[in-house]
């Protein structure tokens, strides 16, 4: 008789505040014999910090250590090749547990399918194994909450943009937006603020670092030091207020 294979579970654990993890995510986390999590070299990781208090001694922990993050690479190295190989290798390690009949919960800060690293494992494994994805509160919603900023009113549309976009692409997309959330700031902050200023949107733009985390920081846009803006920061340009 063939052994039943394990299930792949993508677990969204929310934007940072441990109390924002869902009841279902917490239950599946506790039931999973293997817990995998993405982490930078030498770090504990934000997602792991969210769920650490809920782990049990009998669970196997599987840190998936990024070979690179956002640091500049030597010209001889390709970020795309390194990170693709990393996801391939991580998928093989997870598949070994699944083949042995063990469920694997891959925890993901925010929501697994919203800029989540889990997506790249899902794309590689979900065709071959049972997979379940548990949604989580994503960072832009956590950011809107702590900023007290309703995102969109009535028939307005929301644009979610990456700060990695070129100056011209970002400007074109923002110019047509009723409301916007700009992710992936970090080293892109100066360019993003410049575009917002050129469009006359800087006055209504709101900035937050590490929303809902214990080290959350809300700073006026014109006072942000571009050299210190972290990856886990975002800018919200709310839609025009409608009183009803």
Tab-separated table of N, CA and C in Angstrom, residues 78-225:
chain	number	residue	atom	x	y	z
A	78	UNK	N	24.205	36.551	-11.486
A	78	UNK	CA	22.854	36.909	-11.922
A	78	UNK	C	21.884	36.676	-10.774
A	79	UNK	N	21.187	37.738	-10.346
A	79	UNK	CA	20.203	37.592	-9.272
A	79	UNK	C	19.120	36.602	-9.679
A	80	UNK	N	18.623	36.731	-10.906
A	80	UNK	CA	17.540	35.867	-11.364
A	80	UNK	C	17.947	34.394	-11.318
A	81	UNK	N	19.176	34.099	-11.741
A	81	UNK	CA	19.650	32.705	-11.731
A	81	UNK	C	19.803	32.196	-10.303
A	82	UNK	N	20.400	32.998	-9.436
A	82	UNK	CA	20.599	32.583	-8.048
A	82	UNK	C	19.273	32.319	-7.347
A	83	UNK	N	18.322	33.222	-7.526
A	83	UNK	CA	17.061	33.086	-6.796
A	83	UNK	C	16.209	31.963	-7.387
A	84	UNK	N	16.285	31.757	-8.706
A	84	UNK	CA	15.555	30.653	-9.325
A	84	UNK	C	16.102	29.309	-8.843
A	85	UNK	N	17.423	29.197	-8.778
A	85	UNK	CA	18.040	27.967	-8.268
A	85	UNK	C	17.651	27.735	-6.808
A	86	UNK	N	17.568	28.816	-6.046
A	86	UNK	CA	17.180	28.715	-4.637
A	86	UNK	C	15.762	28.162	-4.500
A	87	UNK	N	14.831	28.664	-5.300
A	87	UNK	CA	13.458	28.157	-5.228
A	87	UNK	C	13.380	26.703	-5.701
A	88	UNK	N	14.185	26.352	-6.693
A	88	UNK	CA	14.232	24.954	-7.136
A	88	UNK	C	14.699	24.042	-5.999
A	89	UNK	N	15.781	24.441	-5.348
A	89	UNK	CA	16.335	23.630	-4.262
A	89	UNK	C	15.369	23.552	-3.080
A	90	UNK	N	14.762	24.689	-2.728
A	90	UNK	CA	13.799	24.702	-1.622
A	90	UNK	C	12.621	23.779	-1.923
A	91	UNK	N	12.171	23.797	-3.164
A	91	UNK	CA	11.058	22.928	-3.558
A	91	UNK	C	11.429	21.457	-3.414
A	92	UNK	N	12.661	21.115	-3.747
A	92	UNK	CA	13.096	19.716	-3.611
A	92	UNK	C	13.101	19.282	-2.146
A	93	UNK	N	13.576	20.149	-1.267
A	93	UNK	CA	13.603	19.814	0.164
A	93	UNK	C	12.187	19.631	0.707
A	94	UNK	N	11.285	20.505	0.297
A	94	UNK	CA	9.896	20.391	0.752
A	94	UNK	C	9.250	19.135	0.174
A	95	UNK	N	9.524	18.854	-1.095
A	95	UNK	CA	8.949	17.668	-1.741
A	95	UNK	C	9.368	16.387	-1.027
A	96	UNK	N	10.580	16.357	-0.487
A	96	UNK	CA	11.041	15.166	0.235
A	96	UNK	C	10.157	14.897	1.452
A	97	UNK	N	9.772	15.939	2.159
A	97	UNK	CA	8.868	15.771	3.299
A	97	UNK	C	7.476	15.359	2.826
A	98	UNK	N	7.001	15.982	1.759
A	98	UNK	CA	5.673	15.646	1.241
A	98	UNK	C	5.618	14.190	0.792
A	99	UNK	N	6.670	13.728	0.127
A	99	UNK	CA	6.716	12.341	-0.330
A	99	UNK	C	6.735	11.358	0.839
A	100	UNK	N	7.273	11.813	1.968
A	100	UNK	CA	7.323	10.962	3.165
A	100	UNK	C	6.023	11.010	3.963
A	101	UNK	N	5.036	11.748	3.450
A	101	UNK	CA	3.733	11.785	4.099
A	101	UNK	C	3.556	12.884	5.120
A	102	UNK	N	4.500	13.823	5.158
A	102	UNK	CA	4.419	14.899	6.146
A	102	UNK	C	3.888	16.177	5.512
A	103	UNK	N	2.880	16.780	6.146
A	103	UNK	CA	2.403	18.094	5.708
A	103	UNK	C	3.482	19.132	5.974
A	104	UNK	N	3.591	20.101	5.077
A	104	UNK	CA	4.552	21.195	5.243
A	104	UNK	C	3.805	22.518	5.165
A	105	UNK	N	3.876	23.292	6.239
A	105	UNK	CA	3.311	24.641	6.244
A	105	UNK	C	4.422	25.626	5.928
A	106	UNK	N	4.266	26.350	4.842
A	106	UNK	CA	5.225	27.399	4.480
A	106	UNK	C	4.623	28.721	4.920
A	107	UNK	N	5.216	29.340	5.930
A	107	UNK	CA	4.637	30.575	6.445
A	107	UNK	C	5.110	31.751	5.606
A	108	UNK	N	4.220	32.701	5.468
A	108	UNK	CA	4.502	33.849	4.611
A	108	UNK	C	3.933	35.100	5.261
A	109	UNK	N	4.773	36.085	5.451
A	109	UNK	CA	4.294	37.351	6.005
A	109	UNK	C	3.251	37.953	5.067
A	110	UNK	N	2.223	38.561	5.643
A	110	UNK	CA	1.156	39.117	4.821
A	110	UNK	C	0.317	38.005	4.229
A	111	UNK	N	0.101	38.056	2.925
A	111	UNK	CA	-0.690	37.058	2.212
A	111	UNK	C	0.208	36.298	1.244
A	112	UNK	N	0.090	34.967	1.167
A	112	UNK	CA	0.989	34.190	0.312
A	112	UNK	C	0.957	34.575	-1.160
A	113	UNK	N	-0.203	35.035	-1.643
A	113	UNK	CA	-0.338	35.348	-3.061
A	113	UNK	C	-0.251	36.844	-3.355
A	114	UNK	N	0.231	37.625	-2.390
A	114	UNK	CA	0.411	39.063	-2.612
A	114	UNK	C	1.883	39.390	-2.373
A	115	UNK	N	2.675	39.323	-3.445
A	115	UNK	CA	4.125	39.514	-3.371
A	115	UNK	C	4.788	38.535	-2.401
A	116	UNK	N	4.185	37.375	-2.181
A	116	UNK	CA	4.730	36.419	-1.221
A	116	UNK	C	5.696	35.442	-1.873
A	117	UNK	N	6.796	35.147	-1.194
A	117	UNK	CA	7.769	34.194	-1.735
A	117	UNK	C	7.178	32.799	-1.883
A	118	UNK	N	6.154	32.509	-1.104
A	118	UNK	CA	5.515	31.193	-1.219
A	118	UNK	C	5.056	30.915	-2.649
A	119	UNK	N	4.669	31.929	-3.385
A	119	UNK	CA	4.137	31.742	-4.743
A	119	UNK	C	5.078	30.923	-5.614
A	120	UNK	N	6.378	31.143	-5.452
A	120	UNK	CA	7.348	30.491	-6.326
A	120	UNK	C	7.476	29.005	-5.998
A	121	UNK	N	7.206	28.644	-4.749
A	121	UNK	CA	7.143	27.231	-4.387
A	121	UNK	C	5.833	26.626	-4.888
A	122	UNK	N	4.762	27.363	-4.747
A	122	UNK	CA	3.445	26.898	-5.205
A	122	UNK	C	3.480	26.581	-6.698
A	123	UNK	N	4.085	27.469	-7.466
A	123	UNK	CA	4.157	27.257	-8.914
A	123	UNK	C	4.926	25.985	-9.260
A	124	UNK	N	5.880	25.622	-8.437
A	124	UNK	CA	6.700	24.446	-8.695
A	124	UNK	C	6.077	23.154	-8.166
A	125	UNK	N	5.257	23.246	-7.124
A	125	UNK	CA	4.816	22.042	-6.424
A	125	UNK	C	3.324	21.729	-6.527
A	126	UNK	N	2.495	22.740	-6.722
A	126	UNK	CA	1.043	22.544	-6.609
A	126	UNK	C	0.476	21.608	-7.670
A	127	UNK	N	1.158	21.452	-8.791
A	127	UNK	CA	0.672	20.527	-9.818
A	127	UNK	C	0.905	19.072	-9.423
A	128	UNK	N	1.790	18.858	-8.460
A	128	UNK	CA	2.190	17.493	-8.111
A	128	UNK	C	1.712	17.047	-6.729
A	129	UNK	N	1.300	17.997	-5.896
A	129	UNK	CA	0.884	17.680	-4.528
A	129	UNK	C	-0.389	18.447	-4.193
A	130	UNK	N	-1.139	17.917	-3.237
A	130	UNK	CA	-2.271	18.680	-2.718
A	130	UNK	C	-1.736	19.955	-2.081
A	131	UNK	N	-2.371	21.068	-2.388
A	131	UNK	CA	-1.912	22.352	-1.852
A	131	UNK	C	-3.113	23.160	-1.384
A	132	UNK	N	-2.938	23.826	-0.272
A	132	UNK	CA	-3.971	24.707	0.273
A	132	UNK	C	-3.313	26.022	0.659
A	133	UNK	N	-3.967	27.110	0.317
A	133	UNK	CA	-3.434	28.437	0.629
A	133	UNK	C	-4.391	29.139	1.584
A	134	UNK	N	-3.841	29.618	2.690
A	134	UNK	CA	-4.632	30.319	3.700
A	134	UNK	C	-4.314	31.806	3.607
A	135	UNK	N	-5.284	32.627	3.230
A	135	UNK	CA	-5.003	34.055	3.057
A	135	UNK	C	-4.654	34.725	4.377
A	136	UNK	N	-3.918	35.814	4.265
A	136	UNK	CA	-3.552	36.587	5.445
A	136	UNK	C	-3.783	38.069	5.204
A	137	UNK	N	-3.790	38.839	6.268
A	137	UNK	CA	-3.901	40.298	6.153
A	137	UNK	C	-2.620	40.807	5.501
A	138	UNK	N	-2.739	41.447	4.345
A	138	UNK	CA	-1.537	41.894	3.638
A	138	UNK	C	-1.063	43.248	4.167
A	139	UNK	N	0.172	43.572	3.844
A	139	UNK	CA	0.822	44.747	4.427
A	139	UNK	C	0.122	46.048	4.074
A	140	UNK	N	-0.444	46.137	2.868
A	140	UNK	CA	-1.065	47.415	2.507
A	140	UNK	C	-2.325	47.667	3.331
A	141	UNK	N	-3.023	46.596	3.717
A	141	UNK	CA	-4.205	46.769	4.561
A	141	UNK	C	-3.799	47.072	5.998
A	142	UNK	N	-2.730	46.442	6.456
A	142	UNK	CA	-2.194	46.800	7.759
A	142	UNK	C	-1.737	48.242	7.778
A	143	UNK	N	-1.101	48.677	6.683
A	143	UNK	CA	-0.643	50.062	6.585
A	143	UNK	C	-1.786	51.050	6.592
A	144	UNK	N	-2.828	50.767	5.820
A	144	UNK	CA	-3.987	51.663	5.786
A	144	UNK	C	-4.616	51.789	7.166
A	145	UNK	N	-4.656	50.683	7.903
A	145	UNK	CA	-5.271	50.698	9.232
A	145	UNK	C	-4.490	51.564	10.208
A	146	UNK	N	-3.169	51.375	10.254
A	146	UNK	CA	-2.386	52.138	11.238
A	146	UNK	C	-2.289	53.610	10.849
A	147	UNK	N	-2.412	53.906	9.559
A	147	UNK	CA	-2.397	55.297	9.106
A	147	UNK	C	-3.772	55.948	9.228
A	148	UNK	N	-4.799	55.142	9.495
A	148	UNK	CA	-6.156	55.685	9.557
A	148	UNK	C	-6.600	56.250	8.231
A	149	UNK	N	-6.225	55.555	7.143
A	149	UNK	CA	-6.445	56.077	5.795
A	149	UNK	C	-7.323	55.131	4.980
A	150	UNK	N	-8.629	55.428	4.842
A	150	UNK	CA	-9.450	54.642	3.919
A	150	UNK	C	-8.833	54.683	2.522
A	151	UNK	N	-8.781	53.536	1.866
A	151	UNK	CA	-8.075	53.465	0.584
A	151	UNK	C	-8.904	53.998	-0.578
A	152	UNK	N	-10.114	53.463	-0.743
A	152	UNK	CA	-10.933	53.845	-1.896
A	152	UNK	C	-12.392	54.011	-1.477
A	153	UNK	N	-13.032	54.995	-2.063
A	153	UNK	CA	-14.447	55.276	-1.815
A	153	UNK	C	-15.266	54.937	-3.059
A	154	UNK	N	-16.476	54.490	-2.837
A	154	UNK	CA	-17.486	54.277	-3.874
A	154	UNK	C	-16.930	53.583	-5.118
A	155	UNK	N	-16.853	54.291	-6.246
A	155	UNK	CA	-16.460	53.660	-7.504
A	155	UNK	C	-14.996	53.895	-7.866
A	156	UNK	N	-14.208	54.333	-6.906
A	156	UNK	CA	-12.792	54.558	-7.181
A	156	UNK	C	-12.066	53.227	-7.399
A	157	UNK	N	-10.974	53.298	-8.132
A	157	UNK	CA	-10.126	52.123	-8.374
A	157	UNK	C	-8.800	52.298	-7.647
A	158	UNK	N	-8.252	51.187	-7.191
A	158	UNK	CA	-6.987	51.195	-6.459
A	158	UNK	C	-5.884	50.594	-7.316
A	159	UNK	N	-4.763	51.289	-7.417
A	159	UNK	CA	-3.596	50.775	-8.131
A	159	UNK	C	-2.534	50.367	-7.117
A	160	UNK	N	-2.053	49.140	-7.238
A	160	UNK	CA	-0.946	48.665	-6.406
A	160	UNK	C	0.285	48.627	-7.296
A	161	UNK	N	1.289	49.417	-6.943
A	161	UNK	CA	2.450	49.607	-7.808
A	161	UNK	C	3.735	49.216	-7.089
A	162	UNK	N	4.684	48.739	-7.851
A	162	UNK	CA	6.002	48.407	-7.320
A	162	UNK	C	6.937	49.597	-7.468
A	163	UNK	N	7.634	49.927	-6.387
A	163	UNK	CA	8.605	51.014	-6.444
A	163	UNK	C	9.777	50.721	-7.354
A	164	UNK	N	9.894	49.481	-7.788
A	164	UNK	CA	10.985	49.103	-8.690
A	164	UNK	C	10.755	49.632	-10.105
A	165	UNK	N	9.521	50.011	-10.425
A	165	UNK	CA	9.225	50.550	-11.757
A	165	UNK	C	10.132	51.730	-12.085
A	166	UNK	N	10.366	51.931	-13.366
A	166	UNK	CA	11.157	53.086	-13.785
A	166	UNK	C	10.416	54.377	-13.455
A	167	UNK	N	11.140	55.466	-13.431
A	167	UNK	CA	10.560	56.780	-13.145
A	167	UNK	C	9.377	57.061	-14.065
A	168	UNK	N	9.569	56.848	-15.364
A	168	UNK	CA	8.524	57.178	-16.336
A	168	UNK	C	7.312	56.263	-16.206
A	169	UNK	N	7.545	54.955	-16.001
A	169	UNK	CA	6.422	54.022	-15.855
A	169	UNK	C	5.622	54.323	-14.594
A	170	UNK	N	6.333	54.605	-13.516
A	170	UNK	CA	5.655	54.916	-12.260
A	170	UNK	C	4.823	56.186	-12.397
A	171	UNK	N	5.382	57.188	-13.049
A	171	UNK	CA	4.675	58.453	-13.222
A	171	UNK	C	3.424	58.269	-14.071
A	172	UNK	N	3.539	57.488	-15.123
A	172	UNK	CA	2.388	57.261	-16.009
A	172	UNK	C	1.259	56.529	-15.278
A	173	UNK	N	1.605	55.517	-14.518
A	173	UNK	CA	0.588	54.740	-13.812
A	173	UNK	C	-0.043	55.540	-12.673
A	174	UNK	N	0.763	56.306	-11.946
A	174	UNK	CA	0.224	57.107	-10.846
A	174	UNK	C	-0.677	58.226	-11.352
A	175	UNK	N	-0.328	58.782	-12.500
A	175	UNK	CA	-1.118	59.889	-13.045
A	175	UNK	C	-2.553	59.464	-13.333
A	176	UNK	N	-2.759	58.187	-13.618
A	176	UNK	CA	-4.093	57.688	-13.947
A	176	UNK	C	-4.809	57.057	-12.750
A	177	UNK	N	-4.187	57.089	-11.573
A	177	UNK	CA	-4.727	56.356	-10.425
A	177	UNK	C	-5.672	57.213	-9.586
A	178	UNK	N	-6.812	56.636	-9.195
A	178	UNK	CA	-7.683	57.282	-8.205
A	178	UNK	C	-7.033	57.239	-6.831
A	179	UNK	N	-6.445	56.097	-6.531
A	179	UNK	CA	-5.757	55.872	-5.265
A	179	UNK	C	-4.659	54.852	-5.539
A	180	UNK	N	-3.625	54.857	-4.712
A	180	UNK	CA	-2.499	53.967	-4.994
A	180	UNK	C	-1.799	53.530	-3.717
A	181	UNK	N	-1.223	52.342	-3.796
A	181	UNK	CA	-0.299	51.851	-2.780
A	181	UNK	C	0.994	51.516	-3.506
A	182	UNK	N	2.095	52.042	-3.003
A	182	UNK	CA	3.396	51.797	-3.631
A	182	UNK	C	4.224	50.943	-2.684
A	183	UNK	N	4.571	49.750	-3.153
A	183	UNK	CA	5.311	48.769	-2.365
A	183	UNK	C	6.784	48.785	-2.775
A	184	UNK	N	7.562	47.970	-2.080
A	184	UNK	CA	8.966	47.733	-2.436
A	184	UNK	C	9.740	49.044	-2.534
A	185	UNK	N	9.757	49.791	-1.460
A	185	UNK	CA	10.448	51.083	-1.469
A	185	UNK	C	11.951	50.887	-1.287
A	186	UNK	N	12.440	50.883	-0.056
A	186	UNK	CA	13.870	50.699	0.140
A	186	UNK	C	14.666	51.698	-0.673
A	187	UNK	N	15.578	51.196	-1.466
A	187	UNK	CA	16.456	52.058	-2.260
A	187	UNK	C	15.705	52.826	-3.356
A	188	UNK	N	14.440	52.470	-3.581
A	188	UNK	CA	13.639	53.160	-4.599
A	188	UNK	C	12.899	54.376	-4.051
A	189	UNK	N	13.036	54.645	-2.749
A	189	UNK	CA	12.228	55.694	-2.132
A	189	UNK	C	12.440	57.054	-2.785
A	190	UNK	N	13.675	57.442	-3.019
A	190	UNK	CA	13.946	58.783	-3.560
A	190	UNK	C	13.224	58.981	-4.890
A	191	UNK	N	13.303	57.985	-5.761
A	191	UNK	CA	12.630	58.065	-7.069
A	191	UNK	C	11.123	58.195	-6.899
A	192	UNK	N	10.556	57.402	-5.991
A	192	UNK	CA	9.107	57.417	-5.787
A	192	UNK	C	8.650	58.772	-5.263
A	193	UNK	N	9.360	59.311	-4.288
A	193	UNK	CA	8.978	60.623	-3.745
A	193	UNK	C	9.108	61.704	-4.812
A	194	UNK	N	10.112	61.599	-5.645
A	194	UNK	CA	10.301	62.567	-6.728
A	194	UNK	C	9.113	62.540	-7.687
A	195	UNK	N	8.658	61.351	-8.039
A	195	UNK	CA	7.514	61.222	-8.944
A	195	UNK	C	6.249	61.792	-8.304
A	196	UNK	N	6.024	61.472	-7.040
A	196	UNK	CA	4.845	61.997	-6.341
A	196	UNK	C	4.862	63.520	-6.297
A	197	UNK	N	6.028	64.091	-6.092
A	197	UNK	CA	6.164	65.550	-6.058
A	197	UNK	C	5.863	66.150	-7.423
A	198	UNK	N	6.390	65.536	-8.470
A	198	UNK	CA	6.161	66.032	-9.825
A	198	UNK	C	4.677	65.998	-10.188
A	199	UNK	N	3.952	65.030	-9.667
A	199	UNK	CA	2.527	64.889	-9.977
A	199	UNK	C	1.636	65.693	-9.040
A	200	UNK	N	2.232	66.360	-8.065
A	200	UNK	CA	1.443	67.113	-7.095
A	200	UNK	C	0.697	66.224	-6.117
A	201	UNK	N	1.183	64.993	-5.921
A	201	UNK	CA	0.506	64.037	-5.045
A	201	UNK	C	1.203	63.868	-3.700
A	202	UNK	N	2.351	64.499	-3.531
A	202	UNK	CA	3.133	64.288	-2.308
A	202	UNK	C	2.377	64.738	-1.065
A	203	UNK	N	1.542	65.770	-1.205
A	203	UNK	CA	0.832	66.306	-0.053
A	203	UNK	C	-0.198	65.357	0.535
A	204	UNK	N	-0.710	64.435	-0.273
A	204	UNK	CA	-1.702	63.478	0.238
A	204	UNK	C	-1.136	62.077	0.406
A	205	UNK	N	0.165	61.931	0.154
A	205	UNK	CA	0.804	60.620	0.282
A	205	UNK	C	1.224	60.370	1.730
A	206	UNK	N	1.015	59.144	2.203
A	206	UNK	CA	1.313	58.760	3.581
A	206	UNK	C	2.342	57.631	3.582
A	207	UNK	N	3.275	57.700	4.510
A	207	UNK	CA	4.397	56.751	4.551
A	207	UNK	C	4.419	56.017	5.887
A	208	UNK	N	4.638	54.706	5.825
A	208	UNK	CA	4.781	53.922	7.054
A	208	UNK	C	5.827	52.829	6.848
A	209	UNK	N	6.623	52.599	7.875
A	209	UNK	CA	7.597	51.508	7.885
A	209	UNK	C	7.099	50.415	8.822
A	210	UNK	N	7.217	49.171	8.372
A	210	UNK	CA	6.923	47.996	9.205
A	210	UNK	C	5.556	48.111	9.896
A	211	UNK	N	4.542	48.357	9.118
A	211	UNK	CA	3.186	48.559	9.654
A	211	UNK	C	2.733	47.390	10.511
A	212	UNK	N	2.208	47.685	11.660
A	212	UNK	CA	1.663	46.786	12.698
A	212	UNK	C	2.736	46.043	13.483
A	213	UNK	N	4.004	46.176	13.111
A	213	UNK	CA	5.064	45.520	13.877
A	213	UNK	C	5.397	46.348	15.119
A	214	UNK	N	6.148	45.750	16.032
A	214	UNK	CA	6.492	46.457	17.269
A	214	UNK	C	7.377	47.666	16.996
A	215	UNK	N	8.144	47.626	15.903
A	215	UNK	CA	9.016	48.751	15.544
A	215	UNK	C	8.435	49.581	14.395
A	216	UNK	N	7.123	49.609	14.303
A	216	UNK	CA	6.425	50.428	13.301
A	216	UNK	C	6.836	51.894	13.418
A	217	UNK	N	6.903	52.556	12.275
A	217	UNK	CA	7.303	53.965	12.261
A	217	UNK	C	6.506	54.702	11.188
A	218	UNK	N	5.809	55.763	11.596
A	218	UNK	CA	5.075	56.618	10.658
A	218	UNK	C	5.804	57.948	10.574
A	219	UNK	N	6.170	58.344	9.364
A	219	UNK	CA	6.984	59.540	9.163
A	219	UNK	C	6.361	60.381	8.049
A	220	UNK	N	6.285	61.713	8.217
A	220	UNK	CA	5.847	62.556	7.097
A	220	UNK	C	6.743	62.320	5.884
A	221	UNK	N	6.152	62.287	4.713
A	221	UNK	CA	6.889	61.925	3.506
A	221	UNK	C	8.119	62.795	3.296
A	222	UNK	N	8.000	64.099	3.566
A	222	UNK	CA	9.127	64.992	3.299
A	222	UNK	C	10.233	64.879	4.338
A	223	UNK	N	10.023	64.092	5.390
A	223	UNK	CA	11.038	63.927	6.420
A	223	UNK	C	11.730	62.566	6.372
A	224	UNK	N	11.356	61.738	5.418
A	224	UNK	CA	11.951	60.405	5.315
A	224	UNK	C	13.357	60.508	4.734
A	225	UNK	N	14.311	59.849	5.380
A	225	UNK	CA	15.675	59.776	4.868
A	225	UNK	C	15.720	58.680	3.806
